[in-house]
Tab-separated table of C-alpha atoms and ligand atoms in Angstrom:
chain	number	residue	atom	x	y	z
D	19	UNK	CA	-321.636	-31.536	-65.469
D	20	UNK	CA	-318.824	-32.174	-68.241
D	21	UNK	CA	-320.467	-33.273	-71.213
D	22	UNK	CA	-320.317	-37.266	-71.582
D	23	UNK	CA	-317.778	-38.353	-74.262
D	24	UNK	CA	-319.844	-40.256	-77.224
D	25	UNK	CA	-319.328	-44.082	-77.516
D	26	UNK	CA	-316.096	-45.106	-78.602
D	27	UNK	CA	-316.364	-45.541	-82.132
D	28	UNK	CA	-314.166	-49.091	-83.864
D	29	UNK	CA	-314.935	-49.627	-88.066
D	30	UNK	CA	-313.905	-53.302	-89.242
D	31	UNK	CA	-314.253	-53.896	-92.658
D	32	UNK	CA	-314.030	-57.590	-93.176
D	33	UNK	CA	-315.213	-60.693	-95.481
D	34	UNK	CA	-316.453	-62.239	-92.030
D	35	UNK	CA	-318.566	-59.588	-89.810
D	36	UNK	CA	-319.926	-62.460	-88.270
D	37	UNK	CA	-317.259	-64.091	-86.888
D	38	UNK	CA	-316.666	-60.181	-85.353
D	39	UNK	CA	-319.997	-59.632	-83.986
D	40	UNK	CA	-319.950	-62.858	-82.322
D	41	UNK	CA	-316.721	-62.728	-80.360
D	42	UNK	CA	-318.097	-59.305	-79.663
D	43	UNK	CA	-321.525	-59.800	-78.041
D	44	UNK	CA	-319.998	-62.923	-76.397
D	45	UNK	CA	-317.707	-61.057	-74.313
D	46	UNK	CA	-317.445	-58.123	-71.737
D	47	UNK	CA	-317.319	-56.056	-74.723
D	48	UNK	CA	-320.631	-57.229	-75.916
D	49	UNK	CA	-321.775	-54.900	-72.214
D	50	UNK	CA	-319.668	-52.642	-73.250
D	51	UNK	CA	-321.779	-51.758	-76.792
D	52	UNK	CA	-325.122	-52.492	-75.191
D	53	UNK	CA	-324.429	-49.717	-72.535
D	54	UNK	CA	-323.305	-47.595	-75.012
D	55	UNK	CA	-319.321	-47.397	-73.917
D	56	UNK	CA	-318.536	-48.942	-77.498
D	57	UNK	CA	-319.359	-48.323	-80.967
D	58	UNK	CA	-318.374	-51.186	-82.936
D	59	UNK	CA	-319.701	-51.625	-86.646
D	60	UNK	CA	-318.907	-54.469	-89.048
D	61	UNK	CA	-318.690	-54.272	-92.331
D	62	UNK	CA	-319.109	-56.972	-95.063
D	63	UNK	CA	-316.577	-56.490	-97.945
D	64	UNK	CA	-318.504	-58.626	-100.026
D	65	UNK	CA	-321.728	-56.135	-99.783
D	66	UNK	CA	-319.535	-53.880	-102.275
D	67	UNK	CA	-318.847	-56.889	-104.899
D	68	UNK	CA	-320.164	-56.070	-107.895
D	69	UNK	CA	-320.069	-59.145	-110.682
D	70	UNK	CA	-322.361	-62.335	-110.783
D	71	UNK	CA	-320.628	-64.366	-108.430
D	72	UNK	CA	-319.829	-61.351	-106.168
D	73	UNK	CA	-316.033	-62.083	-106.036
D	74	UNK	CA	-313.624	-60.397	-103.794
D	75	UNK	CA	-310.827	-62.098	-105.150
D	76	UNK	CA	-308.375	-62.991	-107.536
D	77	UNK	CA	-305.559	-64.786	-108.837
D	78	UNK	CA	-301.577	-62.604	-108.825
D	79	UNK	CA	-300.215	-61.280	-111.774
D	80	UNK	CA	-296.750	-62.878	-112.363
D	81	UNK	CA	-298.105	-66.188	-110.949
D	82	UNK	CA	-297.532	-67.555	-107.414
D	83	UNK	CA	-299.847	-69.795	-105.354
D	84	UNK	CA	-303.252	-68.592	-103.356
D	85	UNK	CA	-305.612	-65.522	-104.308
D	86	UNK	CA	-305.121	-61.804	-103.882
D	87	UNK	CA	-307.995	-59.702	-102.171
D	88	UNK	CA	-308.877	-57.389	-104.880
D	89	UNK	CA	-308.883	-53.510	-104.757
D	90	UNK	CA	-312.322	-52.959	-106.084
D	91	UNK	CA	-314.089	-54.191	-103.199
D	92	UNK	CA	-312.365	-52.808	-100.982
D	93	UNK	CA	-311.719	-49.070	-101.961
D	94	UNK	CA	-315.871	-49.694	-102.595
D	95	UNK	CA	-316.903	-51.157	-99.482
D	96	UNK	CA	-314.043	-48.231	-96.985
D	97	UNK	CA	-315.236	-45.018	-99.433
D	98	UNK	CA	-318.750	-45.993	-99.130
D	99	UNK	CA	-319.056	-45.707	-95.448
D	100	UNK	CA	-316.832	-42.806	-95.347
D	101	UNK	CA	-319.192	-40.911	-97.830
D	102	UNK	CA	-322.185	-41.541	-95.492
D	103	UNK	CA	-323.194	-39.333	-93.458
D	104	UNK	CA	-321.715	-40.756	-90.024
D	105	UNK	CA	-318.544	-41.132	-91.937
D	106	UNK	CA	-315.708	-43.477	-90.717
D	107	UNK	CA	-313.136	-43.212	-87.926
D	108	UNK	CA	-309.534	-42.754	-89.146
D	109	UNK	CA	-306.825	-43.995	-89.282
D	110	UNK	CA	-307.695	-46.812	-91.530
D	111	UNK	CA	-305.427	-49.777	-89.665
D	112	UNK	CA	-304.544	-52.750	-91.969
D	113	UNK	CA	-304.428	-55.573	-90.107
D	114	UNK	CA	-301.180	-57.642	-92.283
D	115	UNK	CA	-297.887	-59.994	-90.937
D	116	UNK	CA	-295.570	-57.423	-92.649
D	117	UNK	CA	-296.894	-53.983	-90.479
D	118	UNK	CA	-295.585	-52.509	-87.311
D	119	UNK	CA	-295.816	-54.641	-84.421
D	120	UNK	CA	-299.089	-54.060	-82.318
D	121	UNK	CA	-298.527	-54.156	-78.520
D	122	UNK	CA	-299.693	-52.123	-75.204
D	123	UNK	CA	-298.070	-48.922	-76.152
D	124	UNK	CA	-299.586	-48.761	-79.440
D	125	UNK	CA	-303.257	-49.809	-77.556
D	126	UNK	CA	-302.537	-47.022	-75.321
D	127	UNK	CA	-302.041	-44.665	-78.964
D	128	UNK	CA	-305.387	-45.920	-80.461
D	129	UNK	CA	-307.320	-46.032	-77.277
D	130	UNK	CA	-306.182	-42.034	-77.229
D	131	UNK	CA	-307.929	-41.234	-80.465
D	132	UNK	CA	-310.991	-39.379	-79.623
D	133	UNK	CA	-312.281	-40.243	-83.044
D	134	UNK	CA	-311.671	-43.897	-82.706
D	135	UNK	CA	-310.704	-45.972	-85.747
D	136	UNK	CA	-311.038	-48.393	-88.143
D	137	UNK	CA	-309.740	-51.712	-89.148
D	138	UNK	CA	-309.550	-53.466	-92.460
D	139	UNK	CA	-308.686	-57.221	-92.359
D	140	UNK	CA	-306.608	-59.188	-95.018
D	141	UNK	CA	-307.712	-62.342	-96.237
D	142	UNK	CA	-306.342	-64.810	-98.988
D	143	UNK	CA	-302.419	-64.684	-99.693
D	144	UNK	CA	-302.896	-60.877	-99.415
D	145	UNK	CA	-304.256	-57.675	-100.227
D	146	UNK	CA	-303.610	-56.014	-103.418
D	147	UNK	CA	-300.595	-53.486	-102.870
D	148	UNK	CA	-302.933	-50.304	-103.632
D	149	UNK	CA	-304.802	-50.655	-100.805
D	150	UNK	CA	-301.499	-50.395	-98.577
D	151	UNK	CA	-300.193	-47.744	-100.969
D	152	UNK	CA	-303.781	-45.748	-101.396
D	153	UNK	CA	-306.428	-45.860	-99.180
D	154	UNK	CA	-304.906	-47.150	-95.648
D	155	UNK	CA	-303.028	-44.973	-93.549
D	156	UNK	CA	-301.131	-47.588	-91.741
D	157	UNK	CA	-300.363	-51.122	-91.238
D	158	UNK	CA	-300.120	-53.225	-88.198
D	159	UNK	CA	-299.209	-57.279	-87.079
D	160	UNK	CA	-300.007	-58.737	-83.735
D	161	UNK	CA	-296.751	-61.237	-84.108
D	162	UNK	CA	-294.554	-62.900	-86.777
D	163	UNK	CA	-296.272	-65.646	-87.416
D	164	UNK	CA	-299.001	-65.754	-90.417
D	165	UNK	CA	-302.909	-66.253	-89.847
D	166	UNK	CA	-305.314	-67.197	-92.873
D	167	UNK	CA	-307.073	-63.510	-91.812
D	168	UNK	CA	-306.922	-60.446	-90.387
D	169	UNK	CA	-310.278	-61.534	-88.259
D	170	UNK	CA	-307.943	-62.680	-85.459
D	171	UNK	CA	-305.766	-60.194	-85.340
D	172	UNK	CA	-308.528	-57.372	-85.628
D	173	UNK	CA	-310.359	-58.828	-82.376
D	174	UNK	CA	-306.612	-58.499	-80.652
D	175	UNK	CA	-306.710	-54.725	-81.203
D	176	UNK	CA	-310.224	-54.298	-80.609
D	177	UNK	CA	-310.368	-55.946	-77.198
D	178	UNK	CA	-306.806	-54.692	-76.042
D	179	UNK	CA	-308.047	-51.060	-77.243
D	180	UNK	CA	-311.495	-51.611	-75.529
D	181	UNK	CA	-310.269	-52.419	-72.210
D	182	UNK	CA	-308.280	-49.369	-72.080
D	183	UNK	CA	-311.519	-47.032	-72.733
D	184	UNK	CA	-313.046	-45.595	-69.531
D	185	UNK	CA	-316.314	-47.614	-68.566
D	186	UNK	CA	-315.531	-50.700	-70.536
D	187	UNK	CA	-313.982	-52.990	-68.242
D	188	UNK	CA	-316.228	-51.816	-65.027
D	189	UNK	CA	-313.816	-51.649	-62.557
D	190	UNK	CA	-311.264	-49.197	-63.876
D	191	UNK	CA	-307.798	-49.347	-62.605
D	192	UNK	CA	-306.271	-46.175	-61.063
D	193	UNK	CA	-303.662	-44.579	-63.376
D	194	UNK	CA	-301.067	-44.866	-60.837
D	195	UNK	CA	-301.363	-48.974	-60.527
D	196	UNK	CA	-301.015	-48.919	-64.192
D	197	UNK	CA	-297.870	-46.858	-64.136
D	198	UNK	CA	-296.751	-48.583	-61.518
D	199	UNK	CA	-296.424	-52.063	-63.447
D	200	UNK	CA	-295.550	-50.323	-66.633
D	201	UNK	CA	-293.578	-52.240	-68.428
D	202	UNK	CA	-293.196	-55.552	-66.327
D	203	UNK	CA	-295.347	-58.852	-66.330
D	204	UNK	CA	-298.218	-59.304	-63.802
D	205	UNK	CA	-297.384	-60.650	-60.135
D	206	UNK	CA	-299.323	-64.119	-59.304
D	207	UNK	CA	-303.198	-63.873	-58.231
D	208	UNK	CA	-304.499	-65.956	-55.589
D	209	UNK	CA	-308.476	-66.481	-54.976
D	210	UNK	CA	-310.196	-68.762	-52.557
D	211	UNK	CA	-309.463	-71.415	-51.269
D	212	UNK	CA	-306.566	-70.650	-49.128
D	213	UNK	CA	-305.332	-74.144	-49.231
D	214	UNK	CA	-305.805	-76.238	-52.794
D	215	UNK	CA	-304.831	-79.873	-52.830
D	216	UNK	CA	-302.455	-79.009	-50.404
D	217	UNK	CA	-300.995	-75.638	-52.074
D	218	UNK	CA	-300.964	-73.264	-50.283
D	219	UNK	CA	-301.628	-69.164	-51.070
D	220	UNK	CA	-298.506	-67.366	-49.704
D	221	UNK	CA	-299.116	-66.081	-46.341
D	222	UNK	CA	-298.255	-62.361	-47.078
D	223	UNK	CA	-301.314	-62.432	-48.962
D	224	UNK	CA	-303.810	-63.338	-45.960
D	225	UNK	CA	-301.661	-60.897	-43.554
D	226	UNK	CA	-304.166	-57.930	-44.208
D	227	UNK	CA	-300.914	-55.786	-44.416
D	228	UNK	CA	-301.664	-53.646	-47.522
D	229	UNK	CA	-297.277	-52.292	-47.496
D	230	UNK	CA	-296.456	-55.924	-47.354
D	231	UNK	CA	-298.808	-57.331	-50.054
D	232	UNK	CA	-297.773	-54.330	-52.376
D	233	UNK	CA	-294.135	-54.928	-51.799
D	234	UNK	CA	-294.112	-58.456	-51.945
D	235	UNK	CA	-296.181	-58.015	-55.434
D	236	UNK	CA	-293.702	-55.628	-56.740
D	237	UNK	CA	-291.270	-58.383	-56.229
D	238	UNK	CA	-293.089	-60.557	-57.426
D	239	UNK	CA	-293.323	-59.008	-60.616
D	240	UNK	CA	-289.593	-57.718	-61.225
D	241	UNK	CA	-288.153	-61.619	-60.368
D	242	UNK	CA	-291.026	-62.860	-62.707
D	243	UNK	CA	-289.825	-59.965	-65.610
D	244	UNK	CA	-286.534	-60.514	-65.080
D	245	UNK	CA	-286.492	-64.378	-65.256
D	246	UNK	CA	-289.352	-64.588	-68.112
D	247	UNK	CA	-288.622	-61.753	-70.209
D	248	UNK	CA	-285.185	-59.562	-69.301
D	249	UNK	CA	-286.001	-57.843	-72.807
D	250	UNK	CA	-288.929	-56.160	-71.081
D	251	UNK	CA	-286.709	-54.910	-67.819
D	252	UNK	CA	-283.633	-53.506	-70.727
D	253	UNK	CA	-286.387	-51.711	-72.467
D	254	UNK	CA	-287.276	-49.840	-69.692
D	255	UNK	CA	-283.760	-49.174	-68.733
D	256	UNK	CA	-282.804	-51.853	-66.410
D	257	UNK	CA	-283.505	-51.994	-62.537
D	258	UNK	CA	-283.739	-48.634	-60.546
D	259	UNK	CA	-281.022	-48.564	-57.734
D	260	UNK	CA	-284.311	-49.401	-55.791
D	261	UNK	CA	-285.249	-52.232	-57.220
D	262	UNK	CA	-282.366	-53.835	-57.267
D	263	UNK	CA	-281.801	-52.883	-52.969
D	264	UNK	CA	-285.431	-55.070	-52.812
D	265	UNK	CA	-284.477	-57.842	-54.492
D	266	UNK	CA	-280.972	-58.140	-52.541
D	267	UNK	CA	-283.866	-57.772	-49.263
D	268	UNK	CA	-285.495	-60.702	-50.946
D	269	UNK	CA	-283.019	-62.702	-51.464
D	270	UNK	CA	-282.943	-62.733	-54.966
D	271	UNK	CA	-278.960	-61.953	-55.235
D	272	UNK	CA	-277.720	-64.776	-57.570
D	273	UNK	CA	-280.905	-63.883	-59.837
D	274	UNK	CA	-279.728	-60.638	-59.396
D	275	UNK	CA	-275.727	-61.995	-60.825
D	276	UNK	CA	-277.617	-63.816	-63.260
D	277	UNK	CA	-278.866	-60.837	-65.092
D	278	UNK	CA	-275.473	-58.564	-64.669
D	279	UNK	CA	-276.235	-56.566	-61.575
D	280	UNK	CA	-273.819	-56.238	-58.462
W	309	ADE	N1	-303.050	-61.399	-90.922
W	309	ADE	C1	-302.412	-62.588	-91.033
W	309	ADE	N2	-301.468	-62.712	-90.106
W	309	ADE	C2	-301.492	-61.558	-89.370
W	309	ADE	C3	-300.741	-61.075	-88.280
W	309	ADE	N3	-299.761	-61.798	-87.725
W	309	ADE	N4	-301.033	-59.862	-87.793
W	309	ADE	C4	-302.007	-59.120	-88.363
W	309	ADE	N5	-302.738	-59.517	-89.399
W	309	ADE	C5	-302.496	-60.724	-89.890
């Protein structure tokens, strides 16, 4: 037998492990590290404080509202866990508005580290530009718009990673449904009843005709795509020939118009 890959190892250094460990153990991924799929460790920031009041913060030099996480702590709390003997999982990810934007593809990248990796969150108006500059390896934002913390914006890369690692979700999807809605948003889902207040599931779906249901789906999810978000359908290079011939089958010509085809 192929020898079982270890747990998937995540390091968050933050100012609020808690607030990690909770969403955590709370959801599926809480299974996920009890049956031994995930390795996720928090770490407290404020552990390395040195100082009587065990700050981890401080005003910026050349003025300016709000308080700067300081390096100290930092470089202290990241280099002591990598000097244990575990060590930690790099690349050190700082979690910040102004890094790359973090979506699937880049959960796909980070999911593919067989290492795993770690995540430091910002707090305050920001993190003191050595840490960027000297002990991170790169930086990363889950949208433009500004949270108080990186806390928020850790858990987004730590569940959307997690789900992607084999065992973690349960039910794993075959590679080839994943490919085949690469790149385009989800087609409606439908559970029981059949008939709600008087809204009724599309009959395709009750037809037990598996060609039907996956066609109809596919539809379902190039009309939504194109009508939602016709960003997503240019960055994959527009409709196929294909595509396009189902949608003129489904009637969807003028959407079709709408969007510069035919
Ligand atoms: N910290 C504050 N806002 C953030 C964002 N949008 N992405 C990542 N980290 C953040």
């Amino acid at each position: 037998m192929a020898p079982s890959p270890g747990p998937f190892r995540i390091d968050v250094f933050t100012l609020f492990p808690e607030v990690i460990d909770h969403y955590v153990d709370a959801s599926i991924l809480g299974r996920a590290r009890v049956q031994g799929y995930l390795d996720i460790r928090t770490h407290d920031v404020r552990d390395a404080a040195t100082g009587p009041h065990r700050s981890v913060d401080d005003a910026p030099f050349g003025g300016g509202a709000g308080m700067v996480l300081a390096p100290d702590p930092v470089f202290a709390s990241v280099e002591s866990v990598a000097a244990s003997e575990e060590g930690m999982p790099r690349p050190l990810v700082l979690l910040t508005p102004s890094g790359r934007r973090f979506d699937q593809r880049e959960a796909h990248r980070l999911a593919d580290l067989e290492g795993g990796f770690s995540l430091l969150c910002g707090r305050y108006e920001g993190v003191d530009q050595r840490v960027a500059d000297h002990l991170v390896d790169e930086e990363l934002s889950v949208g433009d718009y500004v949270l108080a913390g990186g806390e928020l914006a850790a858990l987004v890369v730590v569940e959307s990673v997690a789900r992607l690692v084999p065992g973690v979700l349960g039910n794993e999807r075959s590679a080839d449904e994943e490919s085949f809605s690469a790149g385009l948003l989800e087609y409606p889902q439908f559970t029981r009843p059949a008939s709600f207040r008087g809204w009724e599931v599309p009959d395709v779906l009750r037809s037990g005709d598996h060609g039907r249901v996956e066609e109809w789906r596919r539809v379902q999810s190039l009309v939504r795509t194109l009508r939602l978000r016709p960003d997503l359908v240019e960055a994959r290079g527009g409709l196929s020939d294909q595509e396009v011939r189902l949608l003129v089958e489904h009637d969807e010509v003028q959407l079709l118009r709408d969007h510069g085809y035919h």
